[in-house]
C-alpha cells in the first residue's frame, strides 16, 4: 500500500469538504445515508472506500469536528456479521438504526462456565414452533444495560460436536425473561453486566445465517471485534493515544527521566506500527476479505501497548499518581487515571492474550494444537 495521503487539491478531499459544507452539523441519519459512518462497507451502507479514501474522510471529519455516531458493538461486531450473513429483511430492519446509534447493541457470547472457551456455551435454545425458547446466563456483556438488541450464541443441538450445534440469534433485550445485572468495576463504572435468560422467546426470523451454523459466524464477529478493539484510542478505541503523552512531554522539556524517555520512544514506535497494521486491516476489509487470525496479532499488540502506555503515564505523575485527579507530568488527569484502571481489562476482554497467542501459533504459524485438558 501507498500510505502517503493525497494533497489538499485531491478530488476525494473536495468531495468530502463539499458534503460537509452542505451539512455542517449532520444528523446521524444523514451520516448513515451518505455512507460516512462505515465508509469501507459496500454500498448502500458504506461508500466502498479504499483505505486511503477512508483516511481522507477521517482527516476531513476531524478538521470539521464532525463525529460519527457511537455504537461500538453494533457497528464493529453485529453490523459486519449482518452484512455478511443477514437476510435482506434483517439488513433493512437493523442496519440503519444500528449505524445511526438509534438502537444500541451488546453481545451475549461469554458465559461464567465457559471462560475463554466460547465453543463451550451452555445456554440452550429449544425450537417451539416459530420461536426458540432460550435459557442460560451470559457475562462480560458490555453496554447490555443500555442495549436494544444483543447478538446471542446459544446451543440448539446438544448432541452435535462442540463447535457445531450453535446458533446465532438477534435477541431483543426488552423481551420477557431477560434480566440485566450491571457489575461495578474498579474504575467505578459499570460498563458490563451479567445477563440471565429465563424462558426468553426469540422469533425464528431472528436467526442469523443457518440454524446450528453459529460458530462460523461467531468467528467472523470475533475477528471484526479484534480489529475494532485495537483501533482508535489506546483503550479499545477509547481514551488517550501515545501521541497525547508525547504532546504533554514536549510541553514540559526535561521533565522525563532517561528511562521514561526511552519507554516513550518505544511506545511511539509501537503506535506507528499499530497504525500501519490498522491500515492493513482496513485494506483487507475494503478488498472484501474477512478478518483472519492476523486480527489476533493486532489485538495482542494493541492491548499490551495500551497497558504500557497507561503505566508510563501513571509513572510520570510521580507520587501524585496515587491521587485520582493527577495526570502525567502534572497535566490534568482527564482520562488518564480512569485509563490506568481500565487498562487491566485490555488483555482479558475480547479474548485473553493467552488464547490469542494460541490462535496465532496454530493458525498462522502452523504449530501443533494445544493439548486438551480433561
Short mmCIF file of N, CA and C in Angstrom, two decimals, residues 49-169:
data_model
loop_
_atom_site.label_atom_id
_atom_site.label_comp_id
_atom_site.label_asym_id
_atom_site.label_seq_id
_atom_site.Cartn_x
_atom_site.Cartn_y
_atom_site.Cartn_z
N UNK A 49 -15.15 2.61 0.15
CA UNK A 49 -13.93 3.42 0.22
C UNK A 49 -12.70 2.54 0.37
N UNK A 50 -11.66 2.84 -0.42
CA UNK A 50 -10.39 2.17 -0.21
C UNK A 50 -9.71 2.78 1.02
N UNK A 51 -8.62 2.16 1.52
CA UNK A 51 -8.02 2.64 2.76
C UNK A 51 -7.61 4.11 2.73
N UNK A 52 -7.04 4.57 1.62
CA UNK A 52 -6.60 5.96 1.55
C UNK A 52 -7.82 6.90 1.59
N UNK A 53 -8.86 6.53 0.88
CA UNK A 53 -10.08 7.36 0.90
C UNK A 53 -10.66 7.42 2.30
N UNK A 54 -10.61 6.29 3.01
CA UNK A 54 -11.14 6.30 4.37
C UNK A 54 -10.32 7.21 5.28
N UNK A 55 -9.00 7.18 5.11
CA UNK A 55 -8.15 8.07 5.92
C UNK A 55 -8.42 9.54 5.58
N UNK A 56 -8.66 9.83 4.32
CA UNK A 56 -9.01 11.19 3.92
C UNK A 56 -10.31 11.62 4.59
N UNK A 57 -11.30 10.75 4.56
CA UNK A 57 -12.59 11.06 5.20
C UNK A 57 -12.38 11.31 6.69
N UNK A 58 -11.63 10.42 7.36
CA UNK A 58 -11.38 10.60 8.80
C UNK A 58 -10.71 11.94 9.08
N UNK A 59 -9.72 12.28 8.26
CA UNK A 59 -8.96 13.51 8.47
C UNK A 59 -9.86 14.74 8.29
N UNK A 60 -10.66 14.74 7.23
CA UNK A 60 -11.53 15.89 6.98
C UNK A 60 -12.61 16.02 8.05
N UNK A 61 -13.11 14.88 8.53
CA UNK A 61 -14.12 14.93 9.59
C UNK A 61 -13.52 15.47 10.89
N UNK A 62 -12.28 15.08 11.19
CA UNK A 62 -11.64 15.60 12.40
C UNK A 62 -11.45 17.11 12.30
N UNK A 63 -11.02 17.58 11.13
CA UNK A 63 -10.84 19.03 10.96
C UNK A 63 -12.15 19.78 11.14
N UNK A 64 -13.24 19.20 10.66
CA UNK A 64 -14.55 19.85 10.76
C UNK A 64 -15.21 19.60 12.10
N UNK A 65 -14.55 18.79 12.95
CA UNK A 65 -15.10 18.43 14.27
C UNK A 65 -16.50 17.82 14.14
N UNK A 66 -16.61 16.92 13.18
CA UNK A 66 -17.84 16.16 12.98
C UNK A 66 -17.54 14.72 13.40
N UNK A 67 -18.38 14.19 14.26
CA UNK A 67 -18.13 12.87 14.83
C UNK A 67 -19.24 11.91 14.43
N UNK A 68 -18.84 10.67 14.14
CA UNK A 68 -19.83 9.68 13.74
C UNK A 68 -20.54 9.14 14.98
N UNK A 69 -21.74 8.60 14.84
CA UNK A 69 -22.47 8.05 15.99
C UNK A 69 -21.68 6.92 16.64
N UNK A 70 -21.80 6.81 17.95
CA UNK A 70 -21.06 5.80 18.71
C UNK A 70 -21.98 4.64 19.08
N UNK A 71 -21.68 3.49 18.51
CA UNK A 71 -22.40 2.25 18.82
C UNK A 71 -21.40 1.12 18.63
N UNK A 72 -20.42 0.99 19.55
CA UNK A 72 -19.23 0.17 19.28
C UNK A 72 -19.53 -1.27 18.89
N UNK A 73 -20.37 -1.94 19.65
CA UNK A 73 -20.62 -3.35 19.37
C UNK A 73 -21.53 -3.49 18.15
N UNK A 74 -22.47 -2.57 18.01
CA UNK A 74 -23.33 -2.61 16.83
C UNK A 74 -22.55 -2.41 15.54
N UNK A 75 -21.74 -1.34 15.49
CA UNK A 75 -21.01 -1.01 14.26
C UNK A 75 -19.82 -1.95 14.05
N UNK A 76 -19.11 -2.29 15.14
CA UNK A 76 -17.89 -3.06 14.99
C UNK A 76 -18.10 -4.56 14.87
N UNK A 77 -19.17 -5.08 15.49
CA UNK A 77 -19.30 -6.54 15.56
C UNK A 77 -20.59 -7.04 14.94
N UNK A 78 -21.72 -6.54 15.42
CA UNK A 78 -23.00 -7.03 14.90
C UNK A 78 -23.19 -6.64 13.44
N UNK A 79 -22.90 -5.39 13.10
CA UNK A 79 -23.12 -4.89 11.75
C UNK A 79 -22.41 -5.70 10.68
N UNK A 80 -21.09 -5.91 10.80
CA UNK A 80 -20.40 -6.69 9.77
C UNK A 80 -20.95 -8.12 9.63
N UNK A 81 -21.40 -8.72 10.73
CA UNK A 81 -21.96 -10.06 10.65
C UNK A 81 -23.29 -10.04 9.91
N UNK A 82 -24.11 -9.02 10.17
CA UNK A 82 -25.38 -8.90 9.45
C UNK A 82 -25.14 -8.63 7.97
N UNK A 83 -24.12 -7.84 7.65
CA UNK A 83 -23.80 -7.60 6.24
C UNK A 83 -23.39 -8.90 5.56
N UNK A 84 -22.62 -9.74 6.27
CA UNK A 84 -22.11 -10.96 5.68
C UNK A 84 -23.14 -12.07 5.61
N UNK A 85 -24.04 -12.16 6.62
CA UNK A 85 -24.90 -13.34 6.70
C UNK A 85 -26.36 -13.04 6.97
N UNK A 86 -26.71 -11.77 7.21
CA UNK A 86 -28.10 -11.45 7.49
C UNK A 86 -28.97 -11.52 6.25
N UNK A 87 -30.26 -11.75 6.44
CA UNK A 87 -31.19 -11.73 5.32
C UNK A 87 -31.42 -10.29 4.88
N UNK A 88 -31.91 -10.07 3.66
CA UNK A 88 -32.22 -8.69 3.25
C UNK A 88 -33.18 -8.01 4.21
N UNK A 89 -34.14 -8.75 4.74
CA UNK A 89 -35.08 -8.16 5.70
C UNK A 89 -34.36 -7.74 6.98
N UNK A 90 -33.45 -8.59 7.48
CA UNK A 90 -32.69 -8.23 8.68
C UNK A 90 -31.82 -7.01 8.43
N UNK A 91 -31.20 -6.94 7.28
CA UNK A 91 -30.34 -5.80 6.98
C UNK A 91 -31.14 -4.51 6.90
N UNK A 92 -32.30 -4.57 6.25
CA UNK A 92 -33.14 -3.35 6.15
C UNK A 92 -33.66 -2.92 7.52
N UNK A 93 -34.01 -3.90 8.35
CA UNK A 93 -34.59 -3.56 9.66
C UNK A 93 -33.54 -3.05 10.63
N UNK A 94 -32.39 -3.69 10.69
CA UNK A 94 -31.47 -3.42 11.79
C UNK A 94 -30.32 -2.48 11.45
N UNK A 95 -29.82 -2.49 10.22
CA UNK A 95 -28.59 -1.74 9.94
C UNK A 95 -28.74 -0.22 10.02
N UNK A 96 -29.77 0.40 9.42
CA UNK A 96 -29.84 1.87 9.50
C UNK A 96 -29.90 2.40 10.94
N UNK A 97 -30.79 1.90 11.81
CA UNK A 97 -30.77 2.43 13.19
C UNK A 97 -29.53 2.02 13.97
N UNK A 98 -28.93 0.88 13.60
CA UNK A 98 -27.67 0.48 14.24
C UNK A 98 -26.58 1.48 13.93
N UNK A 99 -26.43 1.83 12.65
CA UNK A 99 -25.37 2.76 12.25
C UNK A 99 -25.61 4.16 12.79
N UNK A 100 -26.87 4.54 12.93
CA UNK A 100 -27.19 5.87 13.46
C UNK A 100 -27.15 5.91 14.98
N UNK A 101 -26.85 4.77 15.63
CA UNK A 101 -26.82 4.66 17.09
C UNK A 101 -28.17 4.99 17.70
N UNK A 102 -29.23 4.77 16.95
CA UNK A 102 -30.58 4.93 17.50
C UNK A 102 -30.97 3.71 18.32
N UNK A 103 -30.38 2.56 17.99
CA UNK A 103 -30.60 1.33 18.73
C UNK A 103 -29.23 0.75 19.08
N UNK A 104 -28.91 0.76 20.38
CA UNK A 104 -27.62 0.25 20.82
C UNK A 104 -27.64 -1.27 20.86
N UNK A 105 -26.44 -1.87 20.70
CA UNK A 105 -26.30 -3.31 20.67
C UNK A 105 -25.28 -3.77 21.72
N UNK A 106 -25.45 -5.02 22.15
CA UNK A 106 -24.47 -5.66 23.03
C UNK A 106 -24.23 -7.07 22.50
N UNK A 107 -23.26 -7.77 23.09
CA UNK A 107 -23.01 -9.16 22.69
C UNK A 107 -23.29 -10.07 23.87
N UNK A 108 -23.92 -11.20 23.58
CA UNK A 108 -24.27 -12.21 24.57
C UNK A 108 -23.56 -13.51 24.18
N UNK A 109 -22.24 -13.50 24.34
CA UNK A 109 -21.41 -14.64 23.95
C UNK A 109 -20.87 -15.38 25.18
N UNK A 110 -20.05 -14.70 25.98
CA UNK A 110 -19.32 -15.34 27.06
C UNK A 110 -20.27 -15.83 28.16
N UNK A 111 -19.83 -16.91 28.83
CA UNK A 111 -20.61 -17.50 29.92
C UNK A 111 -19.71 -17.77 31.11
N UNK A 112 -20.26 -17.75 32.33
CA UNK A 112 -19.43 -17.98 33.52
C UNK A 112 -18.70 -19.31 33.50
N UNK A 113 -19.33 -20.35 32.95
CA UNK A 113 -18.71 -21.67 32.97
C UNK A 113 -17.83 -21.99 31.78
N UNK A 114 -17.79 -21.09 30.79
CA UNK A 114 -17.03 -21.38 29.57
C UNK A 114 -15.70 -20.66 29.52
N UNK A 115 -15.52 -19.60 30.30
CA UNK A 115 -14.27 -18.86 30.28
C UNK A 115 -13.97 -18.34 28.89
N UNK A 116 -12.74 -18.55 28.44
CA UNK A 116 -12.35 -18.13 27.09
C UNK A 116 -12.73 -19.16 26.03
N UNK A 117 -13.32 -20.27 26.45
CA UNK A 117 -13.70 -21.33 25.51
C UNK A 117 -15.12 -21.05 25.02
N UNK A 118 -15.22 -20.17 24.03
CA UNK A 118 -16.53 -19.73 23.58
C UNK A 118 -17.36 -20.89 23.03
N UNK A 119 -16.71 -21.88 22.45
CA UNK A 119 -17.46 -23.01 21.90
C UNK A 119 -18.11 -23.85 22.98
N UNK A 120 -17.77 -23.60 24.23
CA UNK A 120 -18.35 -24.34 25.33
C UNK A 120 -19.64 -23.74 25.86
N UNK A 121 -20.33 -22.94 25.07
CA UNK A 121 -21.55 -22.29 25.56
C UNK A 121 -22.57 -23.34 25.97
N UNK A 122 -23.24 -23.08 27.11
CA UNK A 122 -24.25 -24.00 27.62
C UNK A 122 -25.66 -23.43 27.51
N UNK A 123 -25.79 -22.14 27.21
CA UNK A 123 -27.12 -21.56 27.03
C UNK A 123 -27.86 -22.35 25.95
N UNK A 124 -29.08 -22.76 26.25
CA UNK A 124 -29.85 -23.60 25.35
C UNK A 124 -30.95 -22.80 24.65
N UNK A 125 -31.20 -23.13 23.40
CA UNK A 125 -32.32 -22.58 22.63
C UNK A 125 -33.07 -23.76 22.03
N UNK A 126 -34.32 -23.93 22.45
CA UNK A 126 -35.13 -25.07 22.02
C UNK A 126 -36.24 -24.56 21.12
N UNK A 127 -36.38 -25.19 19.95
CA UNK A 127 -37.39 -24.76 18.98
C UNK A 127 -38.79 -25.06 19.51
N UNK A 128 -39.68 -24.09 19.39
CA UNK A 128 -41.09 -24.25 19.76
C UNK A 128 -41.92 -23.54 18.70
N UNK A 129 -42.25 -24.24 17.63
CA UNK A 129 -42.98 -23.64 16.53
C UNK A 129 -42.15 -22.60 15.81
N UNK A 130 -42.65 -21.37 15.76
CA UNK A 130 -41.95 -20.27 15.09
C UNK A 130 -41.04 -19.50 16.03
N UNK A 131 -40.77 -20.06 17.19
CA UNK A 131 -39.93 -19.39 18.17
C UNK A 131 -38.89 -20.36 18.74
N UNK A 132 -37.86 -19.79 19.36
CA UNK A 132 -36.90 -20.55 20.16
C UNK A 132 -37.04 -20.08 21.60
N UNK A 133 -37.03 -21.02 22.53
CA UNK A 133 -37.09 -20.70 23.95
C UNK A 133 -35.67 -20.82 24.51
N UNK A 134 -35.16 -19.73 25.07
CA UNK A 134 -33.75 -19.65 25.46
C UNK A 134 -33.63 -19.58 26.97
N UNK A 135 -32.71 -20.38 27.51
CA UNK A 135 -32.40 -20.37 28.94
C UNK A 135 -30.88 -20.43 29.12
N UNK A 136 -30.36 -19.57 29.98
CA UNK A 136 -28.92 -19.57 30.23
C UNK A 136 -28.47 -18.29 30.89
N UNK A 137 -27.16 -18.14 30.99
CA UNK A 137 -26.56 -16.97 31.63
C UNK A 137 -25.36 -16.51 30.83
N UNK A 138 -25.20 -15.18 30.69
CA UNK A 138 -24.08 -14.58 29.98
C UNK A 138 -23.33 -13.62 30.91
N UNK A 139 -22.08 -13.37 30.58
CA UNK A 139 -21.23 -12.48 31.40
C UNK A 139 -20.37 -11.63 30.48
N UNK A 140 -19.79 -10.55 31.02
CA UNK A 140 -18.95 -9.62 30.27
C UNK A 140 -19.72 -8.99 29.11
N UNK A 141 -20.97 -8.66 29.35
CA UNK A 141 -21.83 -8.14 28.28
C UNK A 141 -21.82 -6.62 28.32
N UNK A 142 -20.84 -6.05 27.66
CA UNK A 142 -20.68 -4.59 27.65
C UNK A 142 -21.90 -3.91 27.05
N UNK A 143 -22.33 -2.81 27.68
CA UNK A 143 -23.43 -1.95 27.24
C UNK A 143 -24.79 -2.64 27.29
N UNK A 144 -24.90 -3.82 27.90
CA UNK A 144 -26.17 -4.54 27.86
C UNK A 144 -27.28 -3.80 28.59
N UNK A 145 -26.93 -2.98 29.60
CA UNK A 145 -27.98 -2.26 30.32
C UNK A 145 -28.57 -1.12 29.49
N UNK A 146 -27.91 -0.78 28.37
CA UNK A 146 -28.42 0.28 27.50
C UNK A 146 -28.91 -0.26 26.16
N UNK A 147 -28.67 -1.53 25.90
CA UNK A 147 -28.85 -2.06 24.55
C UNK A 147 -30.31 -2.38 24.23
N UNK A 148 -30.66 -2.18 22.98
CA UNK A 148 -31.96 -2.58 22.45
C UNK A 148 -31.92 -4.02 21.97
N UNK A 149 -30.77 -4.45 21.41
CA UNK A 149 -30.61 -5.80 20.91
C UNK A 149 -29.25 -6.36 21.32
N UNK A 150 -29.18 -7.68 21.37
CA UNK A 150 -27.92 -8.35 21.63
C UNK A 150 -27.71 -9.45 20.60
N UNK A 151 -26.44 -9.68 20.24
CA UNK A 151 -26.11 -10.82 19.39
C UNK A 151 -25.83 -11.98 20.34
N UNK A 152 -26.59 -13.04 20.18
CA UNK A 152 -26.63 -14.14 21.14
C UNK A 152 -26.17 -15.44 20.51
N UNK A 153 -25.30 -16.16 21.21
CA UNK A 153 -24.95 -17.53 20.85
C UNK A 153 -25.63 -18.48 21.82
N UNK A 154 -26.33 -19.47 21.27
CA UNK A 154 -26.99 -20.47 22.10
C UNK A 154 -26.89 -21.83 21.42
N UNK A 155 -26.87 -22.87 22.22
CA UNK A 155 -26.74 -24.23 21.70
C UNK A 155 -28.12 -24.75 21.32
N UNK A 156 -28.27 -25.09 20.06
CA UNK A 156 -29.54 -25.60 19.55
C UNK A 156 -29.52 -27.10 19.31
N UNK A 157 -28.34 -27.71 19.30
CA UNK A 157 -28.24 -29.16 19.12
C UNK A 157 -27.20 -29.69 20.10
N UNK A 158 -27.64 -30.12 21.30
CA UNK A 158 -26.67 -30.56 22.32
C UNK A 158 -25.95 -31.85 21.96
N UNK A 159 -26.45 -32.58 20.95
CA UNK A 159 -25.82 -33.83 20.56
C UNK A 159 -24.73 -33.64 19.49
N UNK A 160 -24.64 -32.45 18.93
CA UNK A 160 -23.65 -32.20 17.89
C UNK A 160 -22.27 -31.99 18.51
N UNK A 161 -21.19 -32.15 17.72
CA UNK A 161 -19.85 -31.85 18.25
C UNK A 161 -19.78 -30.42 18.78
N UNK A 162 -18.79 -30.18 19.61
CA UNK A 162 -18.69 -28.95 20.39
C UNK A 162 -18.80 -27.68 19.55
N UNK A 163 -18.14 -27.66 18.40
CA UNK A 163 -18.13 -26.45 17.58
C UNK A 163 -19.29 -26.42 16.59
N UNK A 164 -20.18 -27.37 16.70
CA UNK A 164 -21.39 -27.39 15.88
C UNK A 164 -22.60 -27.30 16.80
N UNK A 165 -23.76 -27.21 16.21
CA UNK A 165 -24.97 -27.17 17.03
C UNK A 165 -25.17 -25.87 17.78
N UNK A 166 -24.47 -24.80 17.38
CA UNK A 166 -24.61 -23.47 17.98
C UNK A 166 -25.28 -22.55 16.97
N UNK A 167 -26.22 -21.74 17.42
CA UNK A 167 -26.94 -20.85 16.52
C UNK A 167 -26.77 -19.39 16.97
N UNK A 168 -26.75 -18.51 16.00
CA UNK A 168 -26.52 -17.07 16.20
C UNK A 168 -27.86 -16.36 16.09
N UNK A 169 -28.26 -15.67 17.16
CA UNK A 169 -29.56 -15.01 17.23
C UNK A 169 -29.41 -13.50 17.42
#
